[in-house]
Amino acid sequence: MAIHLITADMAGVVAEVKVREGDQVAPGAEVVVLESMKMHIPITAGQGGRVREVRVAAGAFVNEGDVLVVLDDGTGA
Amino acid sequence: MDLRREVERARRGGDEKYHRRNRQQGKLFARERLRLLFDDDRFVEDGLLANALAGDLPADGVVTGIGYVHGRPVAVMANDSTVKAGSWGARTVEKILRIQETALRQRIPLVYLVDSAGARITDQVEMFPGRRHAGRIFYNQVRLSGVVPQVCVLLGPSAAGGAYIPAFCDVVIMVEGNASMYLGSPRMAEMVIGEKVSLEEMGGARMHCTVSGCGDVLCADEPEAIAAARRYLSYFPSNFTERPPAAPASEPEAPTAEIASIVPADQNAPFDMYQLIRRLVDAGSFFEIKALFAPELITGLARLNGRVVGIVANQPRVKGGVLFVDSADKAARFIWLCDAFNIPLIFLADVPGFMIGSRVERQGIIRHGAKMIAAVSEATVPKVSVIVRKAYGAGLYAMAGPAFEPDCCLALPTAQIAVMGPEAAVNAVYYNHIQALPPEEREAFVAQRRAEYAADIDLLRLASELIVDAVVDPADLREELIRRLDVYSGRVRDWPAKHRPVTPV
């Protein structure tokens, strides 16, 4: 099973989490919106998959490189 | 000697099995690469018979000479990977030095087609340490820098010392899968520092074009890479004393009138700056440098009504268009490139500022930002600053704001120039006051202060105070830039006399 980590491009506060565990996401889909430097920063899935884990909630501070969402390809445990 | 036989032998390169291996790897023979690079076969070659007496070292593994690109003479050095994997012996190095000296004398561009395993360690005393040995190649590159364009097309490895050839070129075009660049190979890394890593991770083309910044243009194969080198040269004069060649003008790919609908009025909403660039420059003329590296800032060569320009633009769609260490670095180098070769600069600003936070402070964001601002300051080519949307804080300075001697600072009606945005500013000035207020009064107080702040930085006020030189309707921006660059083309390139600046980085 392939795991894909979606990380924060830059430091900021999570403004919105747009997916829930179990959701299917398409490549390029917005999964999280960060607010940083007063800008809305869309964080997108580099590749498609099933949301295995959401590691952040709205209001949380994240640093550059922190894992926000974990995807897998839904092929097994 | 039998001249014809010796010449034919030297031109064939190495043994057939090495040619076969090249083909398996999707690599062309050095002389086929030259046929793709040059307009025709008017190639003047030196040192074809170098090391002819050795028997198995045709041309000593490198082809050097002068041909024509878009009708103009261009010098070339092409490693021959069929001869000892393109490695350097004493005469290889001497040939490279001589073509560099020729390019300098003739004031013509030099293209390095690199595909080399590095030094022949067995020959090191004849080619590594001395006055006219390998180190001199890099010394010459530094001397040539800014005098003539130096282009590297990386088609295979450039290992150890050889990795400095691309590093000292103005631009590095890499072929994905075949190009690699590293000081120590994965094998050496495992032996010396215990790291296990693949060649691609260590120094592959994609890594260098996205992470390290050593690569500028990533190509799928050799013909594409060599075509990119030809195209790149079409934007450059032969040397720093000349102007870039003009080309026939063409209209943009999409109407300039659409720019107004592309730029959102909400300062915090992302949009795609490429959509604006497409509507500004001549159709098909945008040649991007470092497209994959630090994409929150866009740098590229383009034509505006046929005239070559360099574009530096914030990309609000990526990281909010905020400037980071890598984007500052990318901008500085591109500005130096344009300034070196008389290419006017257009800055398209939509920038919330330089990134803040402990992470970037530890990376030295201040000195790297200072480097970008230094590059903007020193650039004496015509430069036009366009405030597309916001320009906050040092972001205004980095994008050639009014204090940095642009020929003009233009604003679109969506422009907002301030030391910081309204939310941050009200918080900074009134934080203690807000905290002291009863909670139910805070919102109204903040809204009132923000409204005052917005009035203070209103664009009409900034125009009235002569902060900006003109407010331009987005539909007229292209025409305005064309006219402005026409009248600024004679800008005097004046800067205080000195030995050299002491730059922040």
XYZ file of C-alpha atoms in Angstrom:
582
model
C 0.000 0.000 0.000
C 1.366 3.367 -0.970
C 1.312 6.184 1.557
C 1.459 9.818 0.495
C 2.093 12.622 2.974
C 0.689 16.093 2.329
C 2.794 18.683 4.113
C 2.607 22.401 4.800
C 4.385 24.530 2.161
C 5.067 27.193 4.752
C 4.451 28.063 8.381
C 0.951 29.279 9.220
C -2.356 28.560 10.904
C -4.817 26.008 9.576
C -7.838 27.998 8.366
C -9.861 25.109 7.020
C -9.618 21.348 6.635
C -11.546 20.355 3.539
C -11.410 16.549 3.815
C -12.354 13.853 6.323
C -10.943 10.417 6.963
C -12.122 8.000 4.307
C -12.696 10.654 1.630
C -11.347 10.041 -1.857
C -9.362 12.965 -3.217
C -8.312 13.653 -6.784
C -4.795 14.810 -7.720
C -4.604 18.574 -7.339
C -7.598 18.763 -4.983
C -7.436 21.294 -2.158
C -7.267 19.459 1.151
C -6.319 22.216 3.585
C -6.293 26.001 3.488
C -3.601 27.681 5.551
C -3.604 31.266 6.559
C -0.145 32.744 6.595
C 1.132 36.275 6.117
C -2.605 37.180 5.922
C -2.880 35.181 2.691
C -5.023 32.146 1.947
C -2.631 29.363 1.023
C -4.342 26.403 -0.643
C -2.584 23.085 0.050
C -3.311 20.522 -2.641
C -2.854 16.780 -2.989
C 0.120 16.041 -5.244
C -1.518 12.748 -6.148
C -4.918 11.200 -5.613
C -5.872 8.713 -2.917
C -7.985 7.935 0.129
C -7.649 10.066 3.239
C -6.155 7.767 5.843
C -5.524 10.365 8.506
C -6.117 14.064 9.118
C -3.446 15.305 11.477
C -4.478 18.920 11.983
C -7.560 20.887 12.914
C -8.587 24.459 12.157
C -6.730 26.912 14.362
C -3.574 24.824 14.733
C -0.144 26.323 14.011
C 1.913 24.271 11.587
C 5.513 24.721 10.548
C 6.900 24.289 7.052
C 7.123 20.586 6.276
C 4.648 19.432 8.961
C 2.360 16.629 7.838
C -1.257 17.778 7.448
C -2.987 14.841 5.805
C -1.956 11.257 5.087
C -3.294 9.577 1.962
C -3.151 5.953 0.969
C -4.284 4.207 -2.166
C -7.013 2.302 -0.315
C -5.632 -1.133 -1.186
C -5.363 -2.591 2.296
C -4.776 -2.117 5.992
C 50.854 10.940 -42.141
C 47.676 9.996 -43.932
C 45.622 13.110 -43.234
C 42.273 11.805 -44.372
C 42.627 8.634 -42.303
C 43.665 10.508 -39.156
C 40.868 13.049 -39.523
C 38.236 10.394 -40.077
C 39.472 8.405 -37.116
C 39.394 11.444 -34.846
C 35.894 12.390 -35.997
C 34.510 8.938 -35.304
C 35.129 9.299 -31.578
C 35.529 6.230 -29.376
C 34.921 2.552 -29.975
C 31.601 1.431 -31.461
C 30.553 -0.231 -28.198
C 30.589 3.163 -26.472
C 28.441 4.649 -29.229
C 26.037 1.774 -28.732
C 25.876 2.362 -25.005
C 25.193 6.059 -25.641
C 22.258 5.209 -27.875
C 20.867 2.842 -25.237
C 20.929 5.698 -22.746
C 19.178 8.104 -25.120
C 22.400 10.040 -25.629
C 23.655 11.462 -28.892
C 27.254 11.470 -30.102
C 29.003 14.810 -29.425
C 29.126 15.692 -33.145
C 25.420 14.956 -33.595
C 24.759 17.311 -30.698
C 26.688 20.012 -32.542
C 24.566 19.478 -35.644
C 21.480 20.178 -33.513
C 23.068 23.200 -31.880
C 24.293 24.986 -34.998
C 22.400 26.473 -37.952
C 24.492 24.579 -40.497
C 27.867 22.875 -41.017
C 30.019 26.012 -41.131
C 31.828 24.690 -38.061
C 35.432 25.726 -37.443
C 37.180 23.178 -35.253
C 40.427 23.330 -33.282
C 42.427 20.463 -31.858
C 40.762 17.665 -33.804
C 44.080 15.847 -33.786
C 44.768 16.400 -30.088
C 46.420 13.321 -28.610
C 46.328 11.647 -32.033
C 49.454 9.706 -31.163
C 47.763 8.030 -28.205
C 45.632 6.081 -30.651
C 42.593 5.532 -28.435
C 41.881 9.137 -27.419
C 40.282 10.800 -30.481
C 40.349 14.609 -30.120
C 41.263 13.807 -26.489
C 37.569 13.457 -25.652
C 36.357 16.955 -26.351
C 35.220 18.852 -29.451
C 35.892 22.596 -29.532
C 35.220 25.215 -32.161
C 32.890 27.905 -33.451
C 29.640 27.566 -35.384
C 26.544 29.719 -35.968
C 23.360 30.010 -33.910
C 20.615 32.215 -35.412
C 23.259 33.546 -37.797
C 25.670 34.641 -35.055
C 28.974 32.945 -34.150
C 28.924 30.884 -30.953
C 31.838 28.939 -29.443
C 31.343 25.432 -28.109
C 32.977 22.828 -25.930
C 31.420 19.366 -26.245
C 32.594 16.416 -24.163
C 32.745 13.162 -26.088
C 31.424 10.474 -23.773
C 32.586 7.725 -26.163
C 36.191 8.580 -25.316
C 37.016 7.451 -21.791
C 33.548 8.581 -20.644
C 34.329 12.172 -21.607
C 37.009 12.409 -18.935
C 39.645 15.135 -18.893
C 43.308 14.636 -19.720
C 45.957 17.319 -20.148
C 45.037 18.155 -23.752
C 41.292 18.024 -23.016
C 41.853 20.750 -20.462
C 44.115 22.759 -22.776
C 41.449 22.631 -25.518
C 38.768 23.833 -23.118
C 41.015 26.693 -21.942
C 41.715 27.726 -25.520
C 38.079 27.835 -26.588
C 37.330 29.938 -23.522
C 40.139 32.324 -24.488
C 38.824 32.395 -28.045
C 35.291 33.236 -26.870
C 36.741 36.043 -24.771
C 38.829 37.446 -27.665
C 35.956 37.221 -30.104
C 33.382 38.385 -27.536
C 31.016 35.579 -28.499
C 28.839 33.256 -26.363
C 30.259 29.954 -25.165
C 28.124 26.815 -24.910
C 29.339 23.899 -22.793
C 27.792 20.548 -23.787
C 28.780 18.635 -20.672
C 28.872 14.848 -20.406
C 31.998 13.911 -18.509
C 33.168 11.502 -15.827
C 35.646 14.132 -14.585
C 39.419 14.117 -14.334
C 41.572 11.191 -15.463
C 43.073 10.567 -12.048
C 45.964 8.665 -13.604
C 46.954 11.880 -15.432
C 46.393 14.212 -12.516
C 49.835 15.785 -12.343
C 49.537 16.876 -15.990
C 45.997 18.258 -15.699
C 44.900 19.029 -12.134
C 47.132 21.323 -10.078
C 49.016 23.627 -12.430
C 48.682 27.064 -13.994
C 47.002 25.868 -17.160
C 45.276 22.866 -15.654
C 41.648 22.199 -14.668
C 41.340 24.963 -12.091
C 42.035 27.453 -14.860
C 38.781 26.402 -16.589
C 36.802 27.769 -13.650
C 39.016 30.832 -13.332
C 38.324 31.543 -16.999
C 34.603 31.003 -16.521
C 34.574 33.596 -13.777
C 36.515 36.017 -16.006
C 34.083 35.412 -18.861
C 31.035 35.842 -16.645
C 29.084 38.915 -17.679
C 31.304 39.479 -20.726
C 29.695 36.850 -22.942
C 26.767 34.489 -22.298
C 27.887 31.109 -20.944
C 25.357 28.321 -21.382
C 25.619 24.791 -20.026
C 23.608 21.929 -21.470
C 24.054 19.041 -19.072
C 23.576 15.796 -20.967
C 25.324 13.325 -18.684
C 27.347 13.443 -15.498
C 29.352 16.385 -14.255
C 31.146 14.968 -11.293
C 33.377 16.419 -8.589
C 35.390 19.340 -10.039
C 33.495 18.980 -13.319
C 30.320 19.998 -11.468
C 31.699 23.509 -11.285
C 31.376 24.036 -15.045
C 27.567 24.211 -14.821
C 27.815 26.108 -11.546
C 29.723 28.948 -13.229
C 27.451 29.176 -16.280
C 24.635 31.728 -16.618
C 22.082 28.998 -17.211
C 22.030 25.211 -16.911
C 19.697 23.144 -19.088
C 19.393 19.540 -17.886
C 18.130 16.337 -19.478
C 16.004 14.393 -17.030
C 17.313 10.899 -16.324
C 20.777 11.485 -17.831
C 22.075 14.737 -16.372
C 23.643 14.592 -12.954
C 25.779 16.899 -10.920
C 27.472 16.117 -7.641
C 30.717 16.658 -5.773
C 30.885 13.092 -4.481
C 29.173 10.139 -6.142
C 26.780 7.948 -4.141
C 29.568 5.349 -3.973
C 31.964 7.891 -2.527
C 29.323 9.201 -0.105
C 28.763 5.720 1.252
C 32.481 5.171 1.668
C 33.368 8.517 3.206
C 30.330 9.588 5.234
C 28.266 6.393 5.383
C 25.259 7.784 3.492
C 23.292 5.466 1.234
C 21.561 7.425 -1.489
C 20.613 6.946 -5.150
C 22.259 8.918 -7.934
C 18.937 10.621 -8.736
C 18.447 11.743 -5.123
C 22.062 12.833 -4.817
C 22.364 14.876 -7.966
C 19.697 14.114 -10.542
C 18.332 16.681 -12.952
C 14.920 16.959 -11.328
C 16.416 17.382 -7.863
C 18.705 20.164 -9.097
C 15.890 21.924 -10.967
C 13.457 21.784 -8.032
C 15.469 21.675 -4.793
C 19.101 22.816 -5.092
C 18.547 25.465 -7.771
C 21.662 24.319 -9.684
C 19.478 23.584 -12.731
C 17.399 26.172 -14.585
C 15.529 24.314 -17.314
C 14.481 20.651 -17.153
C 14.096 18.862 -20.497
C 12.826 15.412 -21.457
C 15.549 14.584 -23.999
C 18.634 15.883 -25.787
C 16.979 17.466 -28.851
C 14.658 19.400 -26.529
C 17.578 20.521 -24.356
C 19.716 21.679 -27.270
C 16.717 23.462 -28.832
C 16.251 25.214 -25.471
C 19.881 26.392 -25.598
C 19.330 27.842 -29.080
C 16.156 29.524 -27.939
C 17.835 30.919 -24.818
C 20.594 32.463 -26.930
C 17.997 34.208 -29.121
C 17.271 36.563 -26.187
C 20.909 37.537 -25.673
C 23.407 39.811 -27.339
C 26.741 38.208 -28.265
C 28.420 40.144 -25.484
C 27.815 42.800 -22.847
C 28.536 45.729 -25.187
C 25.621 44.909 -27.472
C 21.861 45.047 -27.140
C 19.681 41.944 -27.255
C 18.446 41.217 -30.782
C 14.926 42.405 -31.596
C 12.395 40.125 -33.255
C 9.138 40.733 -35.128
C 6.380 41.782 -32.730
C 3.297 39.722 -32.079
C 0.131 40.127 -30.031
C -0.266 38.294 -26.706
C -1.858 34.829 -26.596
C -4.965 36.243 -24.939
C -6.395 39.770 -24.797
C -4.823 42.244 -22.390
C -8.369 43.455 -21.628
C -8.907 40.252 -19.621
C -6.294 41.200 -17.011
C -8.868 43.135 -14.993
C -10.941 39.988 -14.475
C -7.891 37.915 -13.470
C -6.680 40.012 -10.554
C -9.072 39.667 -7.587
C -9.836 42.789 -5.574
C -9.630 40.766 -2.336
C -5.954 41.198 -1.444
C -5.833 37.850 0.351
C -7.238 35.649 -2.423
C -4.816 33.704 -4.632
C -4.674 34.078 -8.413
C -2.411 32.747 -11.138
C 0.209 35.291 -12.224
C 0.995 33.251 -15.376
C -2.454 34.237 -16.638
C -1.439 37.869 -16.408
C 1.980 37.317 -18.034
C 0.327 35.462 -20.951
C -1.820 38.516 -21.596
C 1.102 40.919 -21.423
C 3.918 39.510 -23.551
C 4.188 38.565 -27.230
C 2.572 35.179 -27.918
C 4.951 32.258 -27.401
C 7.810 34.475 -26.262
C 7.959 33.559 -22.570
C 11.081 31.519 -21.733
C 10.996 30.662 -18.074
C 14.115 30.291 -15.945
C 13.863 28.068 -12.851
C 10.180 27.239 -13.391
C 10.304 24.409 -10.846
C 12.457 26.108 -8.202
C 10.923 28.499 -5.641
C 7.715 28.822 -7.716
C 6.341 31.569 -5.446
C 8.382 33.863 -7.681
C 8.410 33.704 -11.486
C 11.449 34.704 -13.556
C 11.665 34.560 -17.315
C 12.728 36.156 -20.562
C 10.060 37.383 -22.923
C 9.401 39.817 -25.732
C 7.254 42.887 -25.557
C 6.445 44.182 -29.025
C 9.559 42.327 -30.203
C 11.867 43.793 -27.563
C 13.553 41.406 -25.102
C 12.583 41.941 -21.460
C 13.223 40.099 -18.199
C 10.175 39.493 -16.019
C 10.274 39.138 -12.238
C 6.795 38.401 -10.884
C 5.356 37.255 -7.574
C 3.079 34.212 -7.851
C 0.248 34.588 -5.305
C -1.015 31.096 -6.134
C 2.063 29.527 -4.508
C 2.845 30.276 -0.869
C 0.801 33.442 -1.212
C 3.587 34.990 -3.295
C 5.598 35.516 -0.114
C 9.369 35.853 -0.612
C 11.587 33.155 0.915
C 15.339 32.491 0.945
C 15.169 30.506 -2.307
C 12.894 32.962 -4.110
C 15.168 35.869 -3.122
C 18.140 33.906 -4.441
C 16.334 33.093 -7.698
C 15.369 36.724 -8.194
C 18.831 38.105 -7.452
C 20.549 35.847 -9.928
C 18.015 36.558 -12.677
C 18.350 40.303 -12.121
C 22.161 40.006 -12.386
C 21.731 38.051 -15.626
C 19.504 40.694 -17.218
C 21.635 43.559 -15.923
C 24.763 41.909 -17.345
C 23.360 41.710 -20.875
C 21.337 44.908 -21.244
C 17.930 43.287 -20.826
C 15.307 45.683 -19.365
C 13.500 44.437 -16.277
C 9.768 44.443 -15.561
C 8.678 43.732 -12.004
C 5.086 42.546 -11.464
C 4.455 42.962 -7.749
C 1.837 41.227 -5.652
C 3.742 40.464 -2.493
C 2.747 40.278 1.178
C 6.441 40.689 2.095
C 9.305 38.460 3.124
C 8.387 35.393 5.166
C 8.676 35.735 8.921
C 9.074 33.119 11.649
C 11.912 31.315 13.394
C 12.440 28.833 10.550
C 13.340 31.442 7.961
C 15.307 33.633 10.387
C 17.585 30.657 10.998
C 18.004 30.300 7.240
C 19.197 33.890 7.028
C 16.138 35.396 5.328
C 17.433 38.869 6.173
C 20.731 38.563 4.340
C 19.162 36.695 1.423
C 16.420 39.315 1.172
C 19.125 41.966 1.343
C 20.877 40.215 -1.549
C 17.749 40.518 -3.685
C 17.328 44.164 -2.743
C 21.009 44.759 -3.525
C 20.559 43.189 -6.956
C 17.510 45.380 -7.627
C 19.442 48.471 -6.495
C 22.508 47.753 -8.613
C 20.563 46.991 -11.774
C 21.041 49.956 -14.093
C 19.191 48.559 -17.088
C 15.787 50.137 -17.751
C 13.516 48.877 -15.002
C 9.807 49.297 -14.532
C 7.964 48.439 -11.370
C 4.300 47.482 -11.759
C 2.271 47.184 -8.553
C -0.339 44.665 -9.661
C -1.986 44.264 -6.277
C -0.312 44.524 -2.915
C 3.267 45.504 -2.190
C 3.841 45.353 1.540
C 6.924 46.029 3.590
C 10.311 45.094 2.173
C 8.377 43.327 -0.592
C 7.930 46.772 -2.157
C 11.684 47.328 -2.012
C 12.517 43.892 -3.412
C 10.171 44.482 -6.370
C 11.914 47.689 -7.428
C 9.702 50.120 -5.529
C 10.088 53.879 -5.976
C 13.255 54.206 -3.846
C 15.172 51.771 -6.052
C 15.362 54.020 -9.056
C 12.995 52.313 -11.407
C 12.357 54.461 -14.470
C 8.786 54.512 -13.239
C 6.513 52.886 -10.707
C 3.133 52.025 -12.247
C 0.061 50.895 -10.343
C -2.993 49.000 -11.456
C -6.238 50.210 -9.792
C -6.040 47.132 -7.512
C -2.657 48.256 -6.121
C -2.126 48.643 -2.422
C 1.195 49.894 -1.101
C 1.853 49.876 2.626
C 4.306 48.931 5.297
C 1.887 46.095 6.071
C -1.722 45.081 5.386
C -4.619 46.711 7.275
C -5.250 43.793 9.673
C -1.647 43.524 10.763
C -1.185 47.288 10.972
C -4.167 47.947 13.237
C -3.074 45.125 15.471
C 0.489 46.430 15.617
C -0.459 50.017 16.447
C -3.454 49.495 18.751
C -2.746 46.142 20.389
C -2.606 47.462 23.974
C -5.541 49.770 23.403
C -7.663 46.939 21.977
C -6.822 44.702 24.937
C -7.886 47.442 27.369
C -11.308 47.885 25.715
C -14.378 45.977 26.934
C -14.704 42.960 24.590
C -18.017 44.155 23.109
C -16.407 47.393 21.878
C -13.362 45.828 20.235
C -14.854 44.843 16.896
C -16.280 48.282 16.167
C -13.010 49.923 17.222
C -10.923 47.678 14.952
C -13.281 48.207 12.001
C -13.049 51.973 12.447
C -9.228 51.929 12.595
C -9.012 49.686 9.526
C -11.212 52.062 7.576
C -8.929 54.948 8.558
C -5.893 52.910 7.573
C -7.425 52.042 4.201
C -8.114 55.715 3.563
C -4.525 56.546 4.508
C -3.080 54.208 1.868
C -5.769 54.788 -0.749
C -4.309 54.614 -4.238
C -5.569 58.049 -5.215
C -3.770 59.446 -2.189
C -0.556 57.633 -3.207
C -0.887 59.041 -6.724
C -1.595 62.461 -5.299
C 1.539 62.242 -3.133
C 3.537 61.170 -6.251
C 4.416 57.779 -4.734
C 3.379 56.134 -7.996
C 4.077 57.743 -11.354
C 0.902 56.565 -13.070
C -2.196 54.514 -12.397
C -2.870 52.357 -15.429
C -6.023 50.628 -16.586
C -5.136 46.904 -16.815
C -6.361 46.837 -20.417
C -3.721 49.465 -21.288
C -0.836 47.919 -19.348
C 0.878 46.257 -22.317
C 0.729 49.383 -24.454
C 1.926 51.500 -21.529
C 4.926 49.186 -20.955
C 5.810 49.180 -24.663
C 5.821 52.981 -24.778
C 7.715 53.294 -21.540
C 10.469 50.880 -22.575
C 10.822 52.744 -25.875
C 11.482 56.017 -24.098
C 13.722 54.498 -21.402
C 15.953 52.564 -23.794
C 18.708 55.152 -23.571
C 18.995 55.020 -19.762
C 22.479 56.028 -18.611
C 24.062 53.145 -16.737
C 25.489 55.175 -13.927
C 26.694 53.785 -10.596
C 29.422 54.997 -8.199
C 32.940 53.908 -9.195
C 34.313 51.242 -6.868
C 36.409 48.085 -6.935
C 33.370 45.995 -6.133
C 30.374 45.980 -3.819
C 30.432 43.979 -0.602
C 27.184 42.093 -1.039
C 25.037 40.752 1.822
C 25.532 37.169 0.584
